[in-house]
Backbone as numpy.savetxt, mean C-alpha at the origin, in Angstrom:
# Nx Ny Nz CAx CAy CAz Cx Cy Cz
13.94 -92.01 15.06 13.09 -90.79 15.06 13.96 -89.54 15.06
14.96 -89.51 15.86 15.85 -88.36 15.93 16.62 -88.21 14.64
16.99 -89.31 14.01 17.73 -89.23 12.74 16.87 -88.66 11.64
15.56 -88.99 11.64 14.65 -88.45 10.61 14.53 -86.93 10.74
14.47 -86.44 11.95 14.37 -84.97 12.15 15.62 -84.27 11.66
16.77 -84.81 11.93 18.01 -84.18 11.48 18.08 -84.15 9.96
17.61 -85.22 9.32 17.64 -85.27 7.86 16.71 -84.21 7.26
15.53 -84.01 7.85 14.58 -82.99 7.35 15.14 -81.59 7.52
15.79 -81.30 8.63 16.37 -79.98 8.88 17.47 -79.69 7.87
18.29 -80.67 7.57 19.36 -80.47 6.59 18.79 -80.19 5.21
17.71 -80.88 4.85 17.08 -80.66 3.55 16.51 -79.25 3.43
15.89 -78.73 4.51 15.32 -77.36 4.49 16.40 -76.32 4.32
17.55 -76.48 5.01 18.64 -75.50 4.90 19.20 -75.50 3.49
19.24 -76.64 2.87 19.79 -76.73 1.52 18.87 -76.09 0.50
17.56 -76.08 0.75 16.61 -75.52 -0.21 16.57 -73.99 -0.17
17.02 -73.32 0.90 16.94 -71.84 1.02 17.69 -71.15 -0.10
18.98 -71.43 -0.39 19.68 -70.75 -1.48 19.02 -70.99 -2.81
18.48 -72.21 -3.01 17.83 -72.49 -4.28 16.60 -71.63 -4.48
15.79 -71.48 -3.42 14.59 -70.64 -3.51 14.96 -69.20 -3.74
16.00 -68.68 -3.04 16.43 -67.30 -3.22 16.89 -67.06 -4.63
17.61 -68.03 -5.19 18.10 -67.87 -6.56 16.95 -67.85 -7.55
15.97 -68.70 -7.29 14.81 -68.71 -8.19 14.06 -67.40 -8.14
13.88 -66.83 -6.90 13.18 -65.55 -6.76 13.91 -64.45 -7.48
15.24 -64.35 -7.39 16.01 -63.30 -8.04 15.87 -63.39 -9.53
15.93 -64.58 -10.08 15.81 -64.73 -11.52 14.44 -64.29 -12.00
13.43 -64.54 -11.20 12.07 -64.18 -11.62 11.90 -62.67 -11.65
12.48 -61.92 -10.60 12.37 -60.46 -10.58 13.15 -59.86 -11.73
14.32 -60.40 -11.99 15.13 -59.83 -13.05 14.48 -60.03 -14.41
13.66 -61.02 -14.53 13.05 -61.27 -15.81 11.82 -60.45 -16.08
11.31 -59.62 -15.10 10.12 -58.80 -15.32 10.45 -57.67 -16.28
9.62 -57.40 -17.29 9.87 -56.31 -18.24 9.62 -54.96 -17.58
10.40 -53.91 -17.97 10.20 -52.56 -17.44 8.89 -52.00 -17.96
8.25 -51.09 -17.13 6.97 -50.50 -17.54 7.17 -49.61 -18.75
6.24 -49.73 -19.68 6.28 -48.92 -20.88 4.97 -48.16 -21.03
5.01 -47.06 -21.79 3.82 -46.24 -21.98 3.83 -45.68 -23.40
2.65 -45.73 -24.01 2.49 -45.15 -25.35 1.73 -43.83 -25.31
1.53 -43.28 -24.10 0.80 -42.01 -23.97 1.62 -40.87 -24.59
0.94 -39.82 -25.04 1.67 -38.68 -25.62 2.65 -38.11 -24.59
3.84 -37.77 -25.02 4.86 -37.24 -24.13 5.09 -35.75 -24.35
5.76 -35.16 -23.38 6.11 -33.74 -23.43 7.63 -33.64 -23.53
8.13 -33.10 -24.64 9.56 -32.97 -24.83 10.07 -31.72 -24.12
11.04 -31.92 -23.26 11.57 -30.83 -22.45 12.50 -29.96 -23.31
12.36 -28.64 -23.15 13.23 -27.69 -23.83 13.44 -26.45 -22.99
14.50 -25.75 -23.25 14.80 -24.51 -22.52 14.16 -23.32 -23.23
13.56 -22.44 -22.45 12.91 -21.25 -22.98 13.35 -20.04 -22.15
13.15 -18.85 -22.72 13.41 -17.62 -21.97 12.26 -17.39 -21.00
12.57 -17.32 -19.73 11.54 -17.15 -18.69 11.96 -16.03 -17.75
10.98 -15.33 -17.18 11.31 -14.29 -16.21 11.95 -14.88 -14.97
12.89 -14.13 -14.41 13.48 -14.51 -13.13 12.70 -13.80 -12.04
11.99 -14.57 -11.20 11.13 -14.01 -10.18 11.88 -13.89 -8.86
11.76 -12.71 -8.26 12.44 -12.43 -6.99 11.40 -12.07 -5.94
11.42 -12.79 -4.82 10.50 -12.48 -3.73 10.95 -11.18 -3.03
10.01 -10.28 -2.83 10.31 -8.99 -2.22 9.25 -8.67 -1.17
9.56 -7.70 -0.34 8.61 -7.23 0.67 7.62 -6.28 0.02
6.33 -6.46 0.32 5.29 -5.66 -0.31 4.27 -5.22 0.75
3.73 -4.04 0.55 2.75 -3.47 1.49 1.66 -2.77 0.71
0.41 -3.03 1.09 -0.72 -2.35 0.48 -0.75 -0.91 0.99
-0.75 0.04 0.08 -0.66 1.44 0.46 -1.51 2.28 -0.51
-1.41 3.58 -0.37 -2.05 4.50 -1.30 -0.99 5.41 -1.89
-1.36 6.10 -2.95 -0.38 6.93 -3.63 0.22 7.98 -2.70
-0.56 8.47 -1.77 -0.06 9.47 -0.84 -0.90 9.42 0.42
-0.44 10.08 1.45 -1.17 10.23 2.71 -1.20 11.71 3.07
-2.41 12.22 3.32 -2.58 13.63 3.67 -2.86 13.75 5.17
-2.37 14.84 5.75 -2.52 15.05 7.18 -3.39 16.27 7.45
-4.34 16.10 8.35 -5.15 17.21 8.83 -4.43 17.82 10.03
-3.97 19.07 9.90 -3.16 19.71 10.92 -3.94 20.77 11.67
-3.54 21.00 12.92 -4.08 22.11 13.70 -3.45 23.40 13.21
-4.30 24.42 12.94 -3.79 25.68 12.42 -3.68 26.76 13.49
-4.34 26.57 14.62 -4.27 27.53 15.72 -4.06 26.77 17.02
-3.51 27.42 18.04 -3.41 26.76 19.34 -4.74 26.80 20.06
-4.96 25.84 20.91 -6.20 25.83 21.68 -6.53 24.43 22.16
-7.82 24.21 22.39 -8.33 22.93 22.88 -9.14 22.28 21.77
-8.85 20.99 21.50 -9.64 20.24 20.51 -11.00 19.93 21.13
-11.97 20.77 20.79 -13.29 20.64 21.42 -14.04 19.41 20.93
-13.86 19.03 19.66 -14.59 17.88 19.11 -13.79 17.26 17.97
-13.96 15.95 17.79 -13.39 15.20 16.67 -14.41 14.15 16.27
-14.95 14.29 15.06 -16.11 13.49 14.66 -15.77 12.26 13.83
-14.50 11.92 13.67 -14.14 10.75 12.86 -13.29 9.79 13.69
-13.27 8.54 13.24 -12.46 7.51 13.86 -11.67 6.79 12.77
-10.75 5.95 13.20 -9.95 5.18 12.24 -10.86 4.33 11.36
-10.66 4.43 10.04 -11.44 3.64 9.10 -12.60 4.38 8.48
-12.99 5.55 9.00 -14.10 6.32 8.42 -13.70 6.91 7.08
-14.69 7.03 6.18 -14.48 7.67 4.89 -14.84 9.16 5.01
-14.01 10.02 4.43 -14.25 11.46 4.48 -14.08 12.04 3.09
-14.63 13.22 2.89 -14.49 13.95 1.63 -13.62 15.18 1.85
-12.96 15.60 0.80 -12.08 16.75 0.89 -12.86 17.99 1.32
-12.35 18.70 2.33 -13.00 19.90 2.85 -14.03 19.63 3.92
-14.30 18.37 4.24 -15.28 18.05 5.29 -14.72 18.42 6.66
-15.56 19.06 7.48 -15.16 19.42 8.84 -15.18 18.17 9.71
-14.03 17.81 10.27 -13.95 16.61 11.09 -13.65 16.93 12.55
-13.41 18.19 12.87 -13.13 18.57 14.25 -13.11 20.08 14.41
-13.02 20.54 15.65 -12.97 21.98 15.91 -12.06 22.25 17.09
-11.21 23.29 16.91 -10.30 23.74 17.95 -10.79 25.10 18.45
-10.86 25.25 19.74 -11.38 26.47 20.36 -10.27 27.11 21.18
-10.09 28.45 20.95 -9.15 29.24 21.74 -9.95 30.34 22.43
-10.09 30.26 23.74 -10.92 31.22 24.47 -10.40 32.64 24.35
-9.11 32.83 24.18 -8.56 34.18 24.06 -9.08 34.90 22.82
-9.35 34.15 21.77 -9.86 34.78 20.56 -11.23 35.40 20.79
-12.04 34.79 21.65 -13.35 35.37 21.95 -13.21 36.70 22.67
-12.27 36.77 23.61 -12.05 38.02 24.31 -11.52 39.10 23.37
-10.60 38.73 22.50 -10.07 39.70 21.56 -11.14 40.20 20.60
-11.99 39.29 20.15 -13.07 39.71 19.25 -14.01 40.67 19.95
-14.31 40.42 21.25 -15.17 41.33 21.99 -14.53 42.70 22.16
-13.22 42.72 22.43 -12.54 44.00 22.61 -12.53 44.81 21.31
-12.24 44.15 20.20 -12.23 44.87 18.93 -13.64 45.28 18.51
-14.64 44.51 18.92 -16.01 44.92 18.64 -16.39 46.18 19.39
-15.93 46.27 20.64 -16.21 47.50 21.41 -15.48 48.69 20.81
-14.23 48.48 20.36 -13.50 49.56 19.72 -14.21 50.02 18.43
-14.73 49.07 17.71 -15.45 49.43 16.48 -16.71 50.23 16.80
-17.42 49.84 17.85 -18.62 50.58 18.22 -18.28 52.00 18.65
-17.17 52.15 19.44 -16.75 53.49 19.85 -16.33 54.32 18.65
-15.63 53.73 17.70 -15.21 54.44 16.51 -16.40 54.87 15.67
-17.42 54.05 15.60 -18.62 54.41 14.84 -19.34 55.60 15.49
-19.34 55.61 16.84 -19.96 56.75 17.52 -19.19 58.03 17.24
-17.87 57.95 17.29 -17.06 59.13 16.99 -17.22 59.56 15.54
-17.36 58.60 14.64 -17.56 58.94 13.24 -18.90 59.62 13.03
-19.93 59.17 13.73 -21.24 59.82 13.60 -21.19 61.25 14.11
-20.48 61.46 15.22 -20.35 62.81 15.76 -19.56 63.70 14.80
-18.50 63.13 14.18 -17.70 63.91 13.23 -18.53 64.26 11.99
-19.38 63.39 11.56 -20.22 63.67 10.40 -21.23 64.77 10.72
-21.78 64.72 11.92 -22.72 65.78 12.32 -22.01 67.13 12.40
-20.80 67.16 12.96 -20.02 68.40 13.03 -19.68 68.92 11.65
-19.38 67.99 10.73 -19.06 68.40 9.36 -20.28 69.02 8.68
-21.42 68.43 8.89 -22.63 68.99 8.26 -22.93 70.39 8.81
-22.77 70.59 10.12 -23.03 71.91 10.71 -22.01 72.93 10.21
-20.73 72.51 10.15 -19.70 73.44 9.68 -19.92 73.80 8.22
-20.33 72.85 7.41 -20.58 73.13 5.99 -21.72 74.14 5.84
-22.75 73.99 6.65 -23.89 74.93 6.58 -23.46 76.34 6.98
-22.69 76.44 8.08 -22.26 77.76 8.53 -21.25 78.37 7.57
-20.46 77.54 6.91 -19.50 78.09 5.95 -20.23 78.68 4.75
-21.28 78.00 4.31 -22.03 78.55 3.16 -22.68 79.89 3.52
-23.04 80.09 4.80 -23.66 81.35 5.22 -22.63 82.39 5.69
-21.33 82.09 5.52 -20.30 83.06 5.83 -19.92 83.16 7.28
-20.38 82.22 8.10 -20.04 82.28 9.52 -18.63 81.71 9.75
-18.35 80.53 9.16 -17.03 79.91 9.29 -16.26 80.09 8.00
-14.94 80.03 8.20 -14.07 80.14 7.02 -13.91 78.77 6.36
-13.30 78.80 5.20 -13.05 77.54 4.47 -12.07 76.65 5.23
-11.14 77.25 5.92 -10.17 76.47 6.70 -10.88 75.66 7.79
-11.89 76.26 8.41 -12.64 75.53 9.44 -13.38 74.34 8.83
-13.89 74.51 7.62 -14.58 73.42 6.94 -13.63 72.28 6.61
-12.42 72.64 6.19 -11.44 71.60 5.86 -11.04 70.81 7.10
-10.93 71.48 8.25 -10.62 70.77 9.49 -11.73 69.77 9.85
-12.97 70.17 9.67 -14.09 69.28 9.97 -14.11 68.08 9.02
-13.80 68.32 7.77 -13.75 67.21 6.81 -12.64 66.21 7.17
-11.47 66.75 7.57 -10.37 65.87 7.97 -10.73 65.05 9.20
-11.41 65.67 10.16 -11.81 64.94 11.36 -12.81 63.84 11.03
-13.73 64.13 10.13 -14.71 63.11 9.73 -14.04 61.95 9.01
-13.06 62.23 8.15 -12.33 61.17 7.44 -11.53 60.31 8.41
-10.90 60.95 9.40 -10.13 60.20 10.39 -11.03 59.29 11.21
-12.21 59.79 11.54 -13.14 58.96 12.31 -13.59 57.74 11.51
-13.84 57.92 10.21 -14.22 56.79 9.36 -13.08 55.78 9.24
-11.84 56.29 9.18 -10.69 55.39 9.10 -10.57 54.57 10.37
-10.82 55.16 11.52 -10.77 54.41 12.77 -11.84 53.31 12.81
-13.00 53.63 12.25 -14.06 52.62 12.18 -13.61 51.43 11.33
-13.03 51.74 10.16 -12.59 50.65 9.29 -11.47 49.84 9.92
-10.56 50.49 10.64 -9.47 49.78 11.29 -9.99 48.83 12.38
-10.94 49.33 13.18 -11.49 48.50 14.24 -12.26 47.31 13.65
-12.98 47.54 12.58 -13.71 46.45 11.93 -12.76 45.43 11.31
-11.64 45.92 10.73 -10.66 45.00 10.15 -10.03 44.13 11.23
-9.71 44.72 12.38 -9.14 43.93 13.46 -10.13 42.88 13.96
-11.38 43.27 14.06 -12.40 42.32 14.48 -12.56 41.19 13.46
-12.49 41.51 12.16 -12.59 40.48 11.12 -11.39 39.54 11.16
-10.20 40.12 11.46 -9.00 39.28 11.54 -9.10 38.26 12.67
-9.60 38.72 13.81 -9.77 37.79 14.94 -10.79 36.71 14.59
-11.88 37.11 13.95 -12.89 36.12 13.57 -12.34 35.12 12.55
-11.47 35.64 11.64 -10.86 34.73 10.66 -9.96 33.72 11.33
-9.18 34.17 12.33 -8.33 33.23 13.06 -9.18 32.21 13.80
-10.26 32.66 14.39 -11.15 31.73 15.09 -11.74 30.72 14.12
-12.00 31.16 12.87 -12.53 30.24 11.87 -11.55 29.17 11.47
-10.26 29.42 11.66 -9.26 28.41 11.35 -9.23 27.30 12.39
-10.04 27.41 13.40 -10.13 26.33 14.38 -10.84 25.10 13.84
-11.52 25.22 12.69 -12.16 24.07 12.08 -11.10 23.16 11.46
-11.12 21.89 11.82 -10.19 20.90 11.26 -10.87 20.28 10.05
-10.28 20.46 8.85 -10.87 20.01 7.60 -10.11 18.80 7.05
-10.85 17.90 6.40 -10.22 16.76 5.75 -9.42 17.24 4.56
-8.12 16.92 4.47 -7.30 17.44 3.37 -7.52 16.72 2.04
-8.16 15.56 2.05 -8.36 14.80 0.82 -9.54 13.85 1.01
-10.03 13.34 -0.09 -11.08 12.33 -0.05 -10.45 10.96 0.11
-10.83 10.25 1.14 -10.23 8.95 1.38 -10.67 8.38 2.72
-9.87 7.44 3.21 -10.17 6.75 4.46 -9.25 7.27 5.56
-9.81 7.46 6.74 -9.02 7.93 7.88 -8.16 6.76 8.38
-6.85 6.97 8.38 -5.93 5.95 8.87 -5.68 6.09 10.36
-5.47 7.32 10.81 -5.19 7.57 12.22 -5.94 8.83 12.65
-6.59 8.75 13.79 -7.21 9.91 14.43 -7.05 9.69 15.94
-5.81 9.88 16.40 -5.44 9.45 17.74 -5.55 10.54 18.81
-5.81 11.79 18.41 -5.87 12.86 19.41 -7.28 12.90 20.00
-7.46 12.66 21.29 -8.80 12.67 21.88 -9.32 14.08 22.06
-10.64 14.21 22.02 -11.27 15.51 22.25 -10.95 15.98 23.67
-10.69 17.29 23.79 -10.32 17.87 25.06 -8.82 18.06 25.22
-8.05 17.59 24.26 -6.59 17.72 24.35 -6.16 19.11 23.88
-5.09 19.60 24.48 -4.49 20.86 24.04 -3.64 20.59 22.82
-3.79 21.43 21.80 -3.05 21.24 20.56 -2.31 22.53 20.22
-1.30 22.38 19.39 -0.49 23.50 18.94 -0.53 23.56 17.42
-0.22 24.70 16.82 -0.21 24.79 15.35 0.77 23.79 14.74
0.32 23.08 13.70 1.14 22.08 13.05 0.99 20.69 13.61
0.24 20.51 14.67 0.06 19.18 15.26 -0.89 18.36 14.37
-0.56 17.07 14.15 -1.36 16.19 13.30 -2.59 15.72 14.08
-3.77 16.05 13.55 -5.02 15.62 14.18 -5.48 14.30 13.59
-5.36 14.13 12.27 -5.80 12.90 11.60 -4.97 12.72 10.33
-4.83 11.47 9.91 -4.14 11.12 8.67 -5.13 10.43 7.75
-5.19 10.90 6.50 -6.20 10.42 5.54 -5.47 9.92 4.30
-5.95 8.79 3.75 -5.38 8.29 2.50 -5.70 9.25 1.37
-4.79 9.28 0.40 -4.97 10.17 -0.74 -4.51 9.46 -2.00
-5.36 9.42 -3.01 -5.01 8.77 -4.26 -5.44 7.32 -4.30
-5.20 6.65 -5.43 -5.63 5.26 -5.60 -4.82 4.30 -4.74
-5.40 3.11 -4.52 -4.72 2.05 -3.78 -3.68 1.40 -4.68
-2.49 1.15 -4.15 -1.42 0.52 -4.90 -0.60 -0.38 -3.97
0.33 -1.11 -4.59 1.23 -1.97 -3.84 2.60 -1.32 -3.82
3.17 -1.19 -2.64 4.47 -0.55 -2.49 5.52 -1.61 -2.15
6.56 -1.68 -2.98 7.60 -2.67 -2.81 8.85 -2.05 -2.19
9.55 -2.86 -1.39 10.87 -2.50 -0.88 11.86 -3.43 -1.55
12.53 -2.90 -2.59 13.44 -3.70 -3.40 14.86 -3.61 -2.87
15.60 -4.73 -2.85 17.04 -4.63 -2.56 17.72 -3.79 -3.63
18.70 -3.01 -3.23 19.34 -2.13 -4.20 20.06 -2.90 -5.30
20.27 -4.21 -5.12 20.88 -5.01 -6.18 19.94 -5.21 -7.36
18.64 -4.96 -7.17 17.67 -5.14 -8.26 17.40 -3.85 -9.01
18.10 -2.78 -8.69 17.82 -1.49 -9.31 17.99 -1.56 -10.82
18.99 -2.29 -11.29 19.24 -2.33 -12.73 18.33 -3.26 -13.49
17.59 -4.15 -12.80 16.76 -5.14 -13.48 15.27 -4.86 -13.35
14.84 -4.17 -12.31 13.43 -3.84 -12.13 13.21 -2.42 -12.62
12.21 -2.23 -13.46 11.94 -0.92 -14.05 10.44 -0.78 -14.24
10.02 0.39 -14.68 8.60 0.62 -14.95 8.12 -0.35 -16.01
7.04 -1.08 -15.71 6.51 -2.09 -16.62 6.83 -3.51 -16.21
7.76 -3.72 -15.28 8.07 -5.08 -14.82 6.85 -5.70 -14.15
6.61 -6.98 -14.44 5.46 -7.66 -13.88 5.67 -8.01 -12.41
4.56 -8.04 -11.68 4.59 -8.38 -10.25 3.45 -9.35 -9.98
3.73 -10.44 -9.27 2.75 -11.41 -8.83 2.50 -11.21 -7.34
1.23 -11.11 -6.97 0.86 -10.85 -5.58 0.01 -12.02 -5.08
0.43 -12.65 -4.00 -0.33 -13.74 -3.38 -1.19 -13.16 -2.27
-2.49 -13.08 -2.53 -3.42 -12.54 -1.55 -3.86 -13.64 -0.58
-4.26 -13.27 0.63 -4.80 -14.26 1.57 -6.01 -14.96 0.97
-6.07 -16.27 1.14 -7.15 -17.04 0.54 -6.73 -17.76 -0.72
-5.46 -17.58 -1.16 -4.99 -18.29 -2.32 -5.13 -17.55 -3.64
-5.74 -16.39 -3.65 -5.90 -15.64 -4.90 -4.58 -14.98 -5.28
-4.24 -15.05 -6.56 -3.02 -14.43 -7.07 -3.39 -13.33 -8.05
-2.87 -12.12 -7.81 -3.13 -10.97 -8.67 -1.84 -10.62 -9.41
-2.03 -10.03 -10.58 -0.90 -9.62 -11.42 -0.95 -8.11 -11.62
0.19 -7.47 -11.49 0.28 -6.02 -11.69 1.56 -5.68 -12.42
1.81 -4.39 -12.55 3.00 -3.89 -13.22 3.56 -2.71 -12.44
4.88 -2.62 -12.42 5.55 -1.53 -11.72 5.23 -0.22 -12.42
4.75 0.76 -11.65 4.46 2.07 -12.20 5.66 3.01 -12.11
6.33 2.99 -10.97 7.42 3.94 -10.75 8.41 3.35 -9.77
9.70 3.55 -10.07 10.77 3.19 -9.14 11.38 4.49 -8.63
11.38 4.68 -7.32 11.84 5.93 -6.74 13.37 6.05 -6.88
13.85 7.23 -7.24 15.28 7.40 -7.51 16.11 7.69 -6.26
15.93 6.88 -5.23 16.71 7.07 -4.01 16.82 5.75 -3.29
17.90 5.60 -2.52 18.15 4.39 -1.75 18.14 4.77 -0.27
17.39 4.02 0.52 17.31 4.27 1.96 17.43 2.93 2.69
18.48 2.82 3.50 18.68 1.59 4.25 18.92 0.37 3.37
19.52 0.56 2.21 19.82 -0.55 1.33 18.65 -1.04 0.49
17.54 -0.31 0.48 16.36 -0.71 -0.30 15.84 0.46 -1.10
15.12 0.12 -2.17 14.54 1.11 -3.07 13.04 0.88 -3.12
12.27 1.94 -3.08 10.81 1.84 -3.12 10.33 1.84 -4.57
9.25 1.09 -4.79 8.63 1.04 -6.11 7.12 0.92 -5.92
6.36 1.62 -6.76 4.90 1.57 -6.73 4.41 0.66 -7.84
3.41 -0.18 -7.52 2.89 -1.16 -8.46 1.38 -0.99 -8.57
0.88 -0.91 -9.80 -0.56 -0.88 -10.05 -1.05 -2.32 -10.14
-1.97 -2.70 -9.26 -2.52 -4.06 -9.23 -4.04 -3.97 -9.32
-4.63 -4.29 -10.46 -6.10 -4.26 -10.55 -6.73 -5.25 -9.58
-7.79 -4.79 -8.91 -8.49 -5.65 -7.97 -7.87 -5.74 -6.60
-6.89 -4.91 -6.30 -6.23 -4.95 -4.99 -7.18 -4.43 -3.92
-7.31 -5.18 -2.84 -8.20 -4.82 -1.74 -7.53 -3.76 -0.88
-8.17 -2.59 -0.79 -7.62 -1.49 -0.01 -8.30 -1.29 1.33
-8.98 -2.32 1.83 -9.67 -2.15 3.11 -8.70 -2.09 4.28
-7.51 -2.67 4.13 -6.50 -2.66 5.19 -5.22 -2.03 4.64
-5.09 -0.74 4.79 -3.89 -0.05 4.35 -2.75 -0.39 5.31
-1.59 -0.73 4.75 -0.45 -1.11 5.56 -0.29 -2.60 5.73
-1.17 -3.39 5.11 -1.09 -4.85 5.22 0.06 -5.39 4.39
0.82 -6.34 4.95 1.92 -6.97 4.25 1.41 -8.20 3.50
1.86 -8.35 2.25 1.47 -9.48 1.42 2.73 -10.05 0.75
2.60 -11.28 0.24 3.70 -11.91 -0.48 3.68 -11.45 -1.93
4.84 -11.09 -2.45 4.92 -10.60 -3.83 6.22 -11.09 -4.46
6.16 -11.28 -5.79 7.33 -11.63 -6.59 7.41 -10.67 -7.75
8.59 -10.15 -8.00 8.78 -9.17 -9.06 9.67 -9.75 -10.14
9.37 -9.41 -11.38 10.17 -9.87 -12.52 11.50 -9.13 -12.53
12.59 -9.89 -12.37 13.92 -9.29 -12.29 14.82 -9.88 -13.37
14.54 -9.57 -14.62 15.35 -10.05 -15.72 14.85 -11.37 -16.28
15.59 -11.92 -17.26 15.24 -13.16 -17.93 16.37 -14.17 -17.75
16.02 -15.47 -17.90 17.01 -16.53 -17.83 16.49 -17.74 -18.60
17.41 -18.66 -18.95 17.05 -19.90 -19.61 16.50 -20.87 -18.56
15.31 -21.38 -18.81 14.67 -22.24 -17.82 13.93 -23.37 -18.52
13.67 -24.42 -17.74 12.87 -25.56 -18.20 11.50 -25.43 -17.55
10.50 -25.14 -18.34 9.14 -24.95 -17.85 8.30 -26.11 -18.34
7.62 -26.79 -17.43 6.79 -27.94 -17.79 5.41 -27.76 -17.16
4.39 -28.41 -17.73 3.06 -28.36 -17.10 3.08 -28.99 -15.71
2.31 -28.45 -14.83 2.29 -28.95 -13.45 1.73 -30.35 -13.36
0.91 -30.75 -14.35 0.31 -32.08 -14.32 1.34 -33.19 -14.52
2.53 -32.86 -15.01 3.56 -33.87 -15.22 4.35 -34.17 -13.96
4.14 -33.39 -12.91 4.91 -33.54 -11.67 4.02 -34.18 -10.61
4.52 -35.22 -9.99 3.81 -35.92 -8.92 4.59 -35.75 -7.63
3.88 -35.45 -6.56 4.53 -35.22 -5.27 4.20 -36.37 -4.33
5.24 -36.96 -3.75 5.06 -38.02 -2.76 5.97 -37.76 -1.58
5.38 -37.70 -0.39 6.13 -37.49 0.84 7.02 -36.25 0.76
6.50 -35.20 0.11 7.21 -33.94 0.02 8.26 -33.87 -1.06
8.41 -34.92 -1.88 9.40 -34.95 -2.96 8.67 -34.99 -4.29
9.13 -34.17 -5.25 8.53 -34.11 -6.58 9.21 -35.13 -7.49
8.40 -35.81 -8.31 8.89 -36.80 -9.25 8.29 -36.53 -10.63
9.04 -36.96 -11.67 8.53 -36.98 -13.04 8.87 -38.33 -13.65
8.09 -38.70 -14.65 8.32 -39.95 -15.36 8.93 -39.64 -16.73
10.10 -40.20 -16.99 10.82 -39.96 -18.24 10.73 -41.23 -19.10
10.35 -41.07 -20.35 10.27 -42.19 -21.28 11.55 -42.25 -22.11
12.19 -43.40 -22.08 13.41 -43.57 -22.84 13.13 -43.83 -24.32
14.21 -44.04 -25.07 14.07 -44.27 -26.51 13.38 -45.59 -26.81
13.51 -46.55 -25.89 12.85 -47.84 -26.09 11.44 -47.85 -25.53
10.95 -46.71 -25.03 9.59 -46.63 -24.48 9.50 -46.96 -23.02
10.58 -47.36 -22.39 10.56 -47.69 -20.97 10.49 -46.42 -20.14
9.73 -46.48 -19.05 9.56 -45.34 -18.15 10.48 -45.47 -16.95
11.03 -44.35 -16.55 11.82 -44.28 -15.33 11.38 -43.06 -14.54
11.25 -43.25 -13.24 10.80 -42.18 -12.35 12.00 -41.57 -11.64
12.14 -40.25 -11.75 13.29 -39.56 -11.16 12.78 -38.40 -10.29
13.47 -38.11 -9.20 13.10 -36.93 -8.40 13.61 -35.65 -9.05
12.88 -34.59 -8.89 13.26 -33.30 -9.48 13.09 -32.21 -8.43
13.78 -31.10 -8.68 13.64 -29.91 -7.86 12.89 -28.87 -8.67
11.80 -28.35 -8.12 10.93 -27.43 -8.85 10.82 -26.09 -8.13
10.32 -25.12 -8.87 10.08 -23.79 -8.33 8.86 -23.22 -9.05
8.14 -22.26 -8.43 6.98 -21.68 -9.10 7.38 -20.98 -10.40
6.52 -21.08 -11.38 6.73 -20.39 -12.66 5.78 -19.21 -12.75
5.75 -18.58 -13.92 4.90 -17.40 -14.06 3.42 -17.71 -14.06
3.04 -18.97 -14.33 1.64 -19.36 -14.38 1.37 -20.40 -13.31
0.13 -20.42 -12.82 -0.21 -21.35 -11.75 -0.27 -22.79 -12.23
-0.41 -23.03 -13.54 -0.48 -24.39 -14.06 0.84 -24.86 -14.63
1.95 -24.14 -14.34 3.27 -24.53 -14.79 4.25 -24.45 -13.62
5.34 -25.22 -13.74 6.42 -25.17 -12.76 7.74 -25.12 -13.51
8.73 -24.60 -12.84 10.08 -24.57 -13.40 10.88 -25.69 -12.76
11.49 -26.53 -13.59 12.31 -27.64 -13.10 13.74 -27.14 -13.01
14.27 -27.12 -11.80 15.62 -26.62 -11.57 16.67 -27.71 -11.74
16.32 -28.94 -11.40 17.28 -30.05 -11.49 16.51 -31.35 -11.62
17.13 -32.33 -12.31 16.53 -33.65 -12.43 16.25 -34.06 -13.86
16.01 -33.11 -14.76 15.76 -33.42 -16.17 16.63 -32.49 -17.01
16.78 -32.85 -18.29 17.57 -32.06 -19.21 16.78 -31.85 -20.49
17.22 -30.88 -21.28 16.56 -30.60 -22.55 16.60 -31.84 -23.43
15.48 -32.18 -24.04 15.37 -33.36 -24.89 14.69 -34.52 -24.22
14.60 -34.55 -22.89 13.89 -35.62 -22.20 12.41 -35.56 -22.53
11.77 -36.73 -22.56 10.33 -36.83 -22.84 9.63 -37.23 -21.56
8.75 -36.37 -21.07 8.03 -36.61 -19.84 6.64 -37.13 -20.16
6.16 -38.03 -19.32 4.84 -38.63 -19.49 4.06 -38.45 -18.20
2.82 -38.09 -18.33 1.98 -37.90 -17.15 1.49 -39.25 -16.64
1.39 -39.35 -15.31 0.81 -40.58 -14.70 1.71 -41.77 -14.80
3.01 -41.58 -14.87 3.91 -42.71 -14.99 4.13 -43.46 -13.69
3.94 -42.78 -12.55 4.17 -43.44 -11.26 3.00 -44.33 -10.91
3.25 -45.49 -10.28 2.15 -46.39 -9.89 1.34 -45.80 -8.76
């Protein structure tokens, strides 16, 4: 019995290499996968070189509503985000001293008017007596001069009163442009001085403002395309309108016109890519690339029709349905869709 067991064990060990050899021969004999589907021949084309840059939703300009007189901000009728029209009164500054000055000049004007009325009455009496030979012509001329001086004092007092009223009228805070209020941080009741910013209002159309590295100054110009990735997956396309002729902190500003840009949040940062020159690139349809476990693959058909799957390195292209292959394939390769099992 023991001898039979030993014989069976020896036979099993001897059969293992034979089975392994048979399995290897069977795998090696399997034909490679082939495909007769239409292929895409890879070639190099001139493609834009896209550079990721910092972008901010902005407006063409920002206007500031300033305090024109010193005093107390008695009222402010707008808040951040409100829409205003140019010339609209959004607040009022009150200076109590102007009221006292206006009252004083008003009293001076009233006194001057009384003196002018008295001078006119004296002139009329002197003119009558001069015609009847009682007064001389010199006396009449003195009365006329006194009446003219009294009228001049009236006009001076009225002008001073008008000047004070005009200064008081400058206490109205007016919207400098039609747009949306960005900042209105001064609370009512605060003391303000001339030139103090009461509110900031957007001015002009909504645009995208780029901060370009100064190394891109020679490649980015008016008319260069810009791709903007909006929240939610929407991609907008625009064109550079103007590149500012100055460098600040190693960056250059550029304004971009983007149709359909949402201007509800001025100052919002978004992802953007700007066209920075041209280069030779391999652009293929996105449907030819398969992603597995974070790695991109393509299927290449050889001259004998056999398919081979190779990993590739890709990057976004100018269109959402295309990708740029950076490494893994060469010009002349034939790619087939759906080659991976």
